Amino acid sequence: MDHRLEAIITNSFKLILYFINRKVLRKLFVLLIITVISAVDFTLSAQRITVSGKVSGSEGTAIPNAQIQIKSLKTGVVADSSGFYTLSVKPGKYSFEVSAVGFESQTETAKVSKELTLNFILKSLIRQLNAVDVKDKKNDVNGLRRLADVENMAIYAGKKNEVIVLDGVNANLATNNARQIYAKVPGVNIVENDSYGIQLGVATRGLNPNRTTEFNSRQNGYDISADPIGYPESYYTPPTEAISRIEIVRGAASLQYGTQFGGLLNFQFKKGNPDKKFELDTRQTVGTYGLFNSFNAIGGQVGKLNYYGFYQHKQGNGWRDNTNFNLNTGYAAVSWDLTPKLKIGGEITMMDYLMQQPGGLTDAEFEENPRTSYRNGNWFKAKWNIPAVHLDYQLGEKTKINLRTYGLVAQRGSIGNIINPLRDKTDTTARRQLSYDHYNNWGSEFRFLHRYKIAGKVSSFLAGARYFQGNTQKKQGSGFEGKDANFNFPNPDKVDEFDYTFPSHNAAFFVENVIWLNEKWSVTPGFRMEYINTNSRGYSVSDVTNEIVQGREKKNRSFPLFGIGVNHAITTKSEIYFNISQNYSPVNYSDIQVRTPNFQVDPNLKDVTGFNADLGFRGQYKNWLNFDLSAYYLDYNNRIGIIRIASDDGLEVIRYRTNVGRSRSRGVEAFGEINFFRLLGKPESTGDLSFFASVAYTDAAYTKAINPLLNTLIVGRQVEFAPKLITRAGITFRKNRFGTTLQMAYTSQQFTDAYNSSHTADGLVGEIPAYKLVDWTANYQLKNVNFSLSVNNVLNEKYFTRRALGFPGPGIIPSDGRTAYLTVGFKI
């Protein structure tokens, strides 16, 4: 490295260190400086020549993740999912060794004097090809695998993570059944607003699962929530039938993907079949209560162009009265290999839906008949448009860059009677509250990945930068009377509650570095510098005087986040991992203005700070056991919760959203899956019989109250939406073309406020009782036709997962009873 450049970098970091007061942070930062300076080896090497090609099977089928090694240089690359690889070497004569799981290795010697295309055709090790799936060692075990230390321009070494591979999941994909899809991920708490998968609500470790706000939700690596900074709720859920895999990284994802406590939730869509110019995949589903789902996708590879697209239509009446929905989702993507080094692509997603929602119930109404609905004028709608482009470039054999830029043009609206309790359950002239939002966002993220050697060990350095600009406009006031889906304001120029715009800006720079100390130990320090700017401007109407109150606020903050991970390989297939990373959650200005009857928000909410720590042991034993056992600790300071206060006149109880105090979550997350036939040494012709269980124990409690008057009321109380025990277990049998899974799920009691209150007469606050559920799915493949039959909530359990203070309630939102679905799929 040039001495002047080194001096500039060193002095810059010294200046930043001057502003850091905490000794622990200073020590971590010094460690990071040493790591970065040793990693950034940008000296230009001698002339290099590109060698590229494709690794295929004897029938021309691409072999993904094949390894291409040059032994004399002790270096190599891994082919992508389409079998393509690229590397660069100095002129000379080399021996290329290619290997892949399930195939015979091949060695070929070639003289490299100019740009060279070198293709490899590997012979299968499988002699009898009788319904045998050959999978790479990294790939899923019955639908689950883990991310490699360095994968997809990101670093995951030392981080707790799971990858759900949908092709290996025996579940009801047409309805995005979260209980089945996330069954092998320990501790996923699910809010079931609907049983049709239109809106997803998940969280872990005692965090609020409402609309997945605690996760950084992404699709193909870019944001899909309304506004990750100002309003991180997810009203769009990618259809599971189009998803290749779902990547989940716990809170340690904060340094690379954003500061959220929950971590990363990334939906990766399928790509066109690289071995066909055209492929059609169509799936038609019918179910109880009028469900019809039609999913149709096309894709393929034409020369260097890969394309994939789908259209989904879903409609139904719903299990409860006053329920129906109509959803349409479309997606199109192309990816073009311009050169062996340069790949560009673009995609667009469009989604819109309209739902009639039946509203909430009191506890007495729920016990009498959970299917009842007394509100026939409650509607919800959303429209989502997400364009995105990406660029991948191989700077050299050791260096890659990636750039993703995306936008979001979206809107959501809700209208309904949210007075509780209803005085006249047949009155359609009562006031309906209308809330309508528009979102206009764009963002860009750049990543730089460089591999280098320290003491003969290959390490990986990742640096990236992100910029995001969001603009949310929220209006709320009285809507038109009646019961139709009318989302227009009677006087749009002057609504009678509030009209606000919330611009937001976010810039971040992050660095992580995997350093292999020896064959077994690696350490991964990381750092993220975050800048957040949130604004609000508009007006609200006073409840007391009916006067217009102008509002304008601006808040800037910048802060560093630090983290470090450690890996220790016990065997080639098992490891111990540790990670501790800081997290941050900014206050959402948009939430401050939302008003519903008997519910208020503290205008002086503070941002949330804290950290996640993990210690675990994961891997595989022989070919019959897959496991992950870990303990965690989550610190959550300035936690926002609901308390009860008296109204100004003392006649009513107000639910008040404010910074309640500090909480901590600690617990154990465990997953294990045993393949009995492999354990007993049965031949593959016997099939597969496996049993899995995922168990999470969470002890989430308040340790300190911000207001000393609340100490006796909340300290030691269980955190809201934090069931102590979540258990899911299932047994799967597969043979040839048939597969079936029976799954059981149990979630213990949880509360909805910081006081752990028993339920009140209006149903707004109280416990969510424990519930247990059984789901069953079976599949059969007949040549190009696939049949799938699912029964959800087989035992017809009466349960609920949410008490809503406002829309879509207020009150208890019952979950669906027994439902059944039949899917017929066809692929050519």
PDB file of N, CA and C in Angstrom, residues 9-85:
ATOM      1  N   ILE A   9      -5.385   7.070   5.678  1.00  0.00           N
ATOM      2  CA  ILE A   9      -6.357   6.180   6.315  1.00  0.00           C
ATOM      3  C   ILE A   9      -6.146   6.148   7.822  1.00  0.00           C
ATOM      4  N   THR A  10      -4.891   6.026   8.228  1.00  0.00           N
ATOM      5  CA  THR A  10      -4.580   5.942   9.659  1.00  0.00           C
ATOM      6  C   THR A  10      -5.002   7.207  10.391  1.00  0.00           C
ATOM      7  N   ASN A  11      -4.682   8.382   9.819  1.00  0.00           N
ATOM      8  CA  ASN A  11      -5.047   9.650  10.455  1.00  0.00           C
ATOM      9  C   ASN A  11      -6.556   9.840  10.500  1.00  0.00           C
ATOM     10  N   SER A  12      -7.250   9.387   9.466  1.00  0.00           N
ATOM     11  CA  SER A  12      -8.719   9.501   9.454  1.00  0.00           C
ATOM     12  C   SER A  12      -9.331   8.694  10.577  1.00  0.00           C
ATOM     13  N   PHE A  13      -8.837   7.467  10.755  1.00  0.00           N
ATOM     14  CA  PHE A  13      -9.378   6.645  11.827  1.00  0.00           C
ATOM     15  C   PHE A  13      -9.026   7.214  13.194  1.00  0.00           C
ATOM     16  N   LYS A  14      -7.843   7.840  13.329  1.00  0.00           N
ATOM     17  CA  LYS A  14      -7.477   8.470  14.601  1.00  0.00           C
ATOM     18  C   LYS A  14      -8.443   9.606  14.937  1.00  0.00           C
ATOM     19  N   LEU A  15      -8.854  10.344  13.890  1.00  0.00           N
ATOM     20  CA  LEU A  15      -9.790  11.448  14.112  1.00  0.00           C
ATOM     21  C   LEU A  15     -11.131  10.917  14.593  1.00  0.00           C
ATOM     22  N   ILE A  16     -11.590   9.805  13.981  1.00  0.00           N
ATOM     23  CA  ILE A  16     -12.863   9.223  14.416  1.00  0.00           C
ATOM     24  C   ILE A  16     -12.742   8.706  15.845  1.00  0.00           C
ATOM     25  N   LEU A  17     -11.599   8.093  16.170  1.00  0.00           N
ATOM     26  CA  LEU A  17     -11.392   7.570  17.510  1.00  0.00           C
ATOM     27  C   LEU A  17     -11.459   8.662  18.576  1.00  0.00           C
ATOM     28  N   TYR A  18     -11.088   9.872  18.178  1.00  0.00           N
ATOM     29  CA  TYR A  18     -11.118  10.994  19.127  1.00  0.00           C
ATOM     30  C   TYR A  18     -12.523  11.225  19.654  1.00  0.00           C
ATOM     31  N   PHE A  19     -13.528  10.945  18.781  1.00  0.00           N
ATOM     32  CA  PHE A  19     -14.915  11.209  19.167  1.00  0.00           C
ATOM     33  C   PHE A  19     -15.570  10.005  19.842  1.00  0.00           C
ATOM     34  N   ILE A  20     -14.856   8.929  20.007  1.00  0.00           N
ATOM     35  CA  ILE A  20     -15.433   7.745  20.640  1.00  0.00           C
ATOM     36  C   ILE A  20     -14.955   7.690  22.085  1.00  0.00           C
ATOM     37  N   ASN A  21     -15.896   7.696  23.024  1.00  0.00           N
ATOM     38  CA  ASN A  21     -15.520   7.810  24.423  1.00  0.00           C
ATOM     39  C   ASN A  21     -15.440   6.469  25.142  1.00  0.00           C
ATOM     40  N   ARG A  22     -16.205   5.466  24.689  1.00  0.00           N
ATOM     41  CA  ARG A  22     -16.253   4.196  25.401  1.00  0.00           C
ATOM     42  C   ARG A  22     -14.992   3.382  25.152  1.00  0.00           C
ATOM     43  N   LYS A  23     -14.401   2.871  26.193  1.00  0.00           N
ATOM     44  CA  LYS A  23     -13.154   2.124  26.056  1.00  0.00           C
ATOM     45  C   LYS A  23     -13.344   0.859  25.248  1.00  0.00           C
ATOM     46  N   VAL A  24     -14.476   0.170  25.435  1.00  0.00           N
ATOM     47  CA  VAL A  24     -14.702  -1.077  24.707  1.00  0.00           C
ATOM     48  C   VAL A  24     -14.778  -0.816  23.218  1.00  0.00           C
ATOM     49  N   LEU A  25     -15.502   0.250  22.840  1.00  0.00           N
ATOM     50  CA  LEU A  25     -15.633   0.570  21.426  1.00  0.00           C
ATOM     51  C   LEU A  25     -14.278   0.952  20.832  1.00  0.00           C
ATOM     52  N   ARG A  26     -13.463   1.680  21.648  1.00  0.00           N
ATOM     53  CA  ARG A  26     -12.152   2.093  21.148  1.00  0.00           C
ATOM     54  C   ARG A  26     -11.272   0.878  20.863  1.00  0.00           C
ATOM     55  N   LYS A  27     -11.306  -0.105  21.750  1.00  0.00           N
ATOM     56  CA  LYS A  27     -10.501  -1.306  21.535  1.00  0.00           C
ATOM     57  C   LYS A  27     -10.943  -2.062  20.302  1.00  0.00           C
ATOM     58  N   LEU A  28     -12.274  -2.178  20.129  1.00  0.00           N
ATOM     59  CA  LEU A  28     -12.783  -2.864  18.940  1.00  0.00           C
ATOM     60  C   LEU A  28     -12.394  -2.126  17.668  1.00  0.00           C
ATOM     61  N   PHE A  29     -12.435  -0.811  17.746  1.00  0.00           N
ATOM     62  CA  PHE A  29     -12.133  -0.012  16.565  1.00  0.00           C
ATOM     63  C   PHE A  29     -10.657  -0.147  16.172  1.00  0.00           C
ATOM     64  N   VAL A  30      -9.759  -0.177  17.162  1.00  0.00           N
ATOM     65  CA  VAL A  30      -8.335  -0.358  16.877  1.00  0.00           C
ATOM     66  C   VAL A  30      -8.100  -1.708  16.204  1.00  0.00           C
ATOM     67  N   LEU A  31      -8.799  -2.744  16.713  1.00  0.00           N
ATOM     68  CA  LEU A  31      -8.683  -4.065  16.090  1.00  0.00           C
ATOM     69  C   LEU A  31      -9.144  -4.029  14.649  1.00  0.00           C
ATOM     70  N   LEU A  32     -10.217  -3.286  14.398  1.00  0.00           N
ATOM     71  CA  LEU A  32     -10.741  -3.185  13.043  1.00  0.00           C
ATOM     72  C   LEU A  32      -9.775  -2.450  12.120  1.00  0.00           C
ATOM     73  N   ILE A  33      -9.138  -1.395  12.630  1.00  0.00           N
ATOM     74  CA  ILE A  33      -8.175  -0.652  11.814  1.00  0.00           C
ATOM     75  C   ILE A  33      -7.052  -1.576  11.348  1.00  0.00           C
ATOM     76  N   ILE A  34      -6.511  -2.377  12.268  1.00  0.00           N
ATOM     77  CA  ILE A  34      -5.434  -3.307  11.908  1.00  0.00           C
ATOM     78  C   ILE A  34      -5.912  -4.278  10.848  1.00  0.00           C
ATOM     79  N   THR A  35      -7.160  -4.739  11.007  1.00  0.00           N
ATOM     80  CA  THR A  35      -7.719  -5.698  10.053  1.00  0.00           C
ATOM     81  C   THR A  35      -7.866  -5.088   8.672  1.00  0.00           C
ATOM     82  N   VAL A  36      -8.413  -3.872   8.616  1.00  0.00           N
ATOM     83  CA  VAL A  36      -8.660  -3.228   7.326  1.00  0.00           C
ATOM     84  C   VAL A  36      -7.360  -2.940   6.603  1.00  0.00           C
ATOM     85  N   ILE A  37      -6.374  -2.396   7.333  1.00  0.00           N
ATOM     86  CA  ILE A  37      -5.112  -2.045   6.689  1.00  0.00           C
ATOM     87  C   ILE A  37      -4.413  -3.284   6.149  1.00  0.00           C
ATOM     88  N   SER A  38      -4.503  -4.380   6.880  1.00  0.00           N
ATOM     89  CA  SER A  38      -3.858  -5.606   6.398  1.00  0.00           C
ATOM     90  C   SER A  38      -4.603  -6.228   5.239  1.00  0.00           C
ATOM     91  N   ALA A  39      -5.923  -5.911   5.137  1.00  0.00           N
ATOM     92  CA  ALA A  39      -6.741  -6.573   4.112  1.00  0.00           C
ATOM     93  C   ALA A  39      -6.685  -5.876   2.777  1.00  0.00           C
ATOM     94  N   VAL A  40      -6.616  -4.572   2.776  1.00  0.00           N
ATOM     95  CA  VAL A  40      -6.778  -3.843   1.525  1.00  0.00           C
ATOM     96  C   VAL A  40      -5.479  -3.874   0.725  1.00  0.00           C
ATOM     97  N   ASP A  41      -5.324  -4.915  -0.040  1.00  0.00           N
ATOM     98  CA  ASP A  41      -4.125  -5.094  -0.858  1.00  0.00           C
ATOM     99  C   ASP A  41      -4.482  -4.769  -2.291  1.00  0.00           C
ATOM    100  N   PHE A  42      -4.328  -3.523  -2.665  1.00  0.00           N
ATOM    101  CA  PHE A  42      -4.770  -3.073  -3.975  1.00  0.00           C
ATOM    102  C   PHE A  42      -3.620  -2.947  -4.988  1.00  0.00           C
ATOM    103  N   THR A  43      -2.479  -3.423  -4.649  1.00  0.00           N
ATOM    104  CA  THR A  43      -1.370  -3.312  -5.599  1.00  0.00           C
ATOM    105  C   THR A  43      -1.657  -4.095  -6.851  1.00  0.00           C
ATOM    106  N   LEU A  44      -1.365  -3.481  -7.948  1.00  0.00           N
ATOM    107  CA  LEU A  44      -1.641  -4.128  -9.231  1.00  0.00           C
ATOM    108  C   LEU A  44      -0.617  -5.207  -9.519  1.00  0.00           C
ATOM    109  N   SER A  45      -1.114  -6.357  -9.901  1.00  0.00           N
ATOM    110  CA  SER A  45      -0.225  -7.454 -10.244  1.00  0.00           C
ATOM    111  C   SER A  45       0.170  -7.348 -11.704  1.00  0.00           C
ATOM    112  N   ALA A  46       0.981  -8.299 -12.135  1.00  0.00           N
ATOM    113  CA  ALA A  46       1.412  -8.311 -13.532  1.00  0.00           C
ATOM    114  C   ALA A  46       0.222  -8.632 -14.414  1.00  0.00           C
ATOM    115  N   GLN A  47       0.423  -8.612 -15.718  1.00  0.00           N
ATOM    116  CA  GLN A  47      -0.636  -8.847 -16.684  1.00  0.00           C
ATOM    117  C   GLN A  47      -1.324 -10.172 -16.395  1.00  0.00           C
ATOM    118  N   ARG A  48      -2.640 -10.160 -16.398  1.00  0.00           N
ATOM    119  CA  ARG A  48      -3.407 -11.363 -16.145  1.00  0.00           C
ATOM    120  C   ARG A  48      -4.339 -11.643 -17.310  1.00  0.00           C
ATOM    121  N   ILE A  49      -4.637 -12.939 -17.495  1.00  0.00           N
ATOM    122  CA  ILE A  49      -5.474 -13.383 -18.608  1.00  0.00           C
ATOM    123  C   ILE A  49      -6.687 -14.093 -18.036  1.00  0.00           C
ATOM    124  N   THR A  50      -7.837 -13.835 -18.634  1.00  0.00           N
ATOM    125  CA  THR A  50      -9.093 -14.408 -18.152  1.00  0.00           C
ATOM    126  C   THR A  50      -9.297 -15.810 -18.711  1.00  0.00           C
ATOM    127  N   VAL A  51      -9.621 -16.740 -17.808  1.00  0.00           N
ATOM    128  CA  VAL A  51     -10.033 -18.093 -18.180  1.00  0.00           C
ATOM    129  C   VAL A  51     -11.454 -18.277 -17.673  1.00  0.00           C
ATOM    130  N   SER A  52     -12.362 -18.682 -18.546  1.00  0.00           N
ATOM    131  CA  SER A  52     -13.753 -18.835 -18.157  1.00  0.00           C
ATOM    132  C   SER A  52     -14.346 -20.043 -18.849  1.00  0.00           C
ATOM    133  N   GLY A  53     -15.518 -20.430 -18.402  1.00  0.00           N
ATOM    134  CA  GLY A  53     -16.181 -21.568 -19.015  1.00  0.00           C
ATOM    135  C   GLY A  53     -17.342 -22.037 -18.179  1.00  0.00           C
ATOM    136  N   LYS A  54     -17.807 -23.260 -18.473  1.00  0.00           N
ATOM    137  CA  LYS A  54     -18.962 -23.820 -17.799  1.00  0.00           C
ATOM    138  C   LYS A  54     -18.677 -25.262 -17.410  1.00  0.00           C
ATOM    139  N   VAL A  55     -19.185 -25.662 -16.236  1.00  0.00           N
ATOM    140  CA  VAL A  55     -19.058 -27.034 -15.761  1.00  0.00           C
ATOM    141  C   VAL A  55     -20.420 -27.702 -15.908  1.00  0.00           C
ATOM    142  N   SER A  56     -20.449 -28.804 -16.665  1.00  0.00           N
ATOM    143  CA  SER A  56     -21.709 -29.488 -16.950  1.00  0.00           C
ATOM    144  C   SER A  56     -21.574 -30.976 -16.686  1.00  0.00           C
ATOM    145  N   GLY A  57     -22.748 -31.628 -16.602  1.00  0.00           N
ATOM    146  CA  GLY A  57     -22.780 -33.075 -16.534  1.00  0.00           C
ATOM    147  C   GLY A  57     -22.729 -33.672 -17.922  1.00  0.00           C
ATOM    148  N   SER A  58     -22.696 -34.989 -18.002  1.00  0.00           N
ATOM    149  CA  SER A  58     -22.567 -35.670 -19.291  1.00  0.00           C
ATOM    150  C   SER A  58     -23.761 -35.429 -20.193  1.00  0.00           C
ATOM    151  N   GLU A  59     -24.917 -35.052 -19.596  1.00  0.00           N
ATOM    152  CA  GLU A  59     -26.112 -34.775 -20.388  1.00  0.00           C
ATOM    153  C   GLU A  59     -26.278 -33.283 -20.672  1.00  0.00           C
ATOM    154  N   GLY A  60     -25.278 -32.506 -20.356  1.00  0.00           N
ATOM    155  CA  GLY A  60     -25.326 -31.072 -20.619  1.00  0.00           C
ATOM    156  C   GLY A  60     -25.933 -30.246 -19.508  1.00  0.00           C
ATOM    157  N   THR A  61     -26.356 -30.902 -18.412  1.00  0.00           N
ATOM    158  CA  THR A  61     -26.960 -30.182 -17.292  1.00  0.00           C
ATOM    159  C   THR A  61     -25.893 -29.438 -16.498  1.00  0.00           C
ATOM    160  N   ALA A  62     -26.162 -28.177 -16.207  1.00  0.00           N
ATOM    161  CA  ALA A  62     -25.198 -27.374 -15.453  1.00  0.00           C
ATOM    162  C   ALA A  62     -24.982 -27.953 -14.057  1.00  0.00           C
ATOM    163  N   ILE A  63     -23.753 -27.857 -13.579  1.00  0.00           N
ATOM    164  CA  ILE A  63     -23.417 -28.309 -12.225  1.00  0.00           C
ATOM    165  C   ILE A  63     -23.112 -27.067 -11.386  1.00  0.00           C
ATOM    166  N   PRO A  64     -24.021 -26.674 -10.494  1.00  0.00           N
ATOM    167  CA  PRO A  64     -23.771 -25.485  -9.674  1.00  0.00           C
ATOM    168  C   PRO A  64     -22.736 -25.757  -8.593  1.00  0.00           C
ATOM    169  N   ASN A  65     -22.021 -24.700  -8.187  1.00  0.00           N
ATOM    170  CA  ASN A  65     -21.099 -24.725  -7.049  1.00  0.00           C
ATOM    171  C   ASN A  65     -19.938 -25.707  -7.227  1.00  0.00           C
ATOM    172  N   ALA A  66     -19.611 -26.067  -8.490  1.00  0.00           N
ATOM    173  CA  ALA A  66     -18.427 -26.898  -8.731  1.00  0.00           C
ATOM    174  C   ALA A  66     -17.169 -26.088  -8.386  1.00  0.00           C
ATOM    175  N   GLN A  67     -16.123 -26.767  -7.924  1.00  0.00           N
ATOM    176  CA  GLN A  67     -14.880 -26.107  -7.531  1.00  0.00           C
ATOM    177  C   GLN A  67     -13.822 -26.294  -8.610  1.00  0.00           C
ATOM    178  N   ILE A  68     -13.221 -25.197  -9.044  1.00  0.00           N
ATOM    179  CA  ILE A  68     -12.159 -25.219 -10.050  1.00  0.00           C
ATOM    180  C   ILE A  68     -10.875 -24.775  -9.360  1.00  0.00           C
ATOM    181  N   GLN A  69      -9.911 -25.674  -9.275  1.00  0.00           N
ATOM    182  CA  GLN A  69      -8.681 -25.407  -8.534  1.00  0.00           C
ATOM    183  C   GLN A  69      -7.465 -25.427  -9.471  1.00  0.00           C
ATOM    184  N   ILE A  70      -6.509 -24.529  -9.192  1.00  0.00           N
ATOM    185  CA  ILE A  70      -5.195 -24.560  -9.851  1.00  0.00           C
ATOM    186  C   ILE A  70      -4.192 -24.923  -8.766  1.00  0.00           C
ATOM    187  N   LYS A  71      -3.759 -26.165  -8.758  1.00  0.00           N
ATOM    188  CA  LYS A  71      -2.958 -26.669  -7.639  1.00  0.00           C
ATOM    189  C   LYS A  71      -1.634 -25.943  -7.481  1.00  0.00           C
ATOM    190  N   SER A  72      -0.984 -25.632  -8.589  1.00  0.00           N
ATOM    191  CA  SER A  72       0.332 -24.994  -8.499  1.00  0.00           C
ATOM    192  C   SER A  72       0.249 -23.623  -7.848  1.00  0.00           C
ATOM    193  N   LEU A  73      -0.920 -22.971  -7.951  1.00  0.00           N
ATOM    194  CA  LEU A  73      -1.099 -21.648  -7.348  1.00  0.00           C
ATOM    195  C   LEU A  73      -1.826 -21.715  -6.015  1.00  0.00           C
ATOM    196  N   LYS A  74      -2.312 -22.919  -5.679  1.00  0.00           N
ATOM    197  CA  LYS A  74      -3.095 -23.096  -4.455  1.00  0.00           C
ATOM    198  C   LYS A  74      -4.246 -22.109  -4.383  1.00  0.00           C
ATOM    199  N   THR A  75      -4.954 -21.974  -5.490  1.00  0.00           N
ATOM    200  CA  THR A  75      -6.084 -21.052  -5.550  1.00  0.00           C
ATOM    201  C   THR A  75      -7.156 -21.634  -6.448  1.00  0.00           C
ATOM    202  N   GLY A  76      -8.315 -21.002  -6.461  1.00  0.00           N
ATOM    203  CA  GLY A  76      -9.402 -21.487  -7.289  1.00  0.00           C
ATOM    204  C   GLY A  76     -10.660 -20.663  -7.097  1.00  0.00           C
ATOM    205  N   VAL A  77     -11.734 -21.086  -7.779  1.00  0.00           N
ATOM    206  CA  VAL A  77     -13.013 -20.392  -7.698  1.00  0.00           C
ATOM    207  C   VAL A  77     -14.117 -21.431  -7.603  1.00  0.00           C
ATOM    208  N   VAL A  78     -15.329 -20.947  -7.289  1.00  0.00           N
ATOM    209  CA  VAL A  78     -16.517 -21.804  -7.241  1.00  0.00           C
ATOM    210  C   VAL A  78     -17.466 -21.349  -8.330  1.00  0.00           C
ATOM    211  N   ALA A  79     -17.963 -22.284  -9.132  1.00  0.00           N
ATOM    212  CA  ALA A  79     -18.905 -21.951 -10.199  1.00  0.00           C
ATOM    213  C   ALA A  79     -20.213 -21.438  -9.609  1.00  0.00           C
ATOM    214  N   ASP A  80     -20.928 -20.602 -10.367  1.00  0.00           N
ATOM    215  CA  ASP A  80     -22.199 -20.068  -9.887  1.00  0.00           C
ATOM    216  C   ASP A  80     -23.306 -21.104 -10.059  1.00  0.00           C
ATOM    217  N   SER A  81     -24.553 -20.666  -9.794  1.00  0.00           N
ATOM    218  CA  SER A  81     -25.678 -21.596  -9.841  1.00  0.00           C
ATOM    219  C   SER A  81     -25.948 -22.128 -11.230  1.00  0.00           C
ATOM    220  N   SER A  82     -25.410 -21.485 -12.280  1.00  0.00           N
ATOM    221  CA  SER A  82     -25.594 -21.946 -13.653  1.00  0.00           C
ATOM    222  C   SER A  82     -24.384 -22.711 -14.173  1.00  0.00           C
ATOM    223  N   GLY A  83     -23.405 -22.980 -13.290  1.00  0.00           N
ATOM    224  CA  GLY A  83     -22.235 -23.735 -13.682  1.00  0.00           C
ATOM    225  C   GLY A  83     -21.115 -22.907 -14.280  1.00  0.00           C
ATOM    226  N   PHE A  84     -21.291 -21.596 -14.426  1.00  0.00           N
ATOM    227  CA  PHE A  84     -20.282 -20.737 -15.052  1.00  0.00           C
ATOM    228  C   PHE A  84     -19.226 -20.309 -14.026  1.00  0.00           C
ATOM    229  N   TYR A  85     -17.992 -20.136 -14.483  1.00  0.00           N
ATOM    230  CA  TYR A  85     -16.920 -19.677 -13.618  1.00  0.00           C
ATOM    231  C   TYR A  85     -16.029 -18.721 -14.398  1.00  0.00           C
TER     232      TYR A  85
END
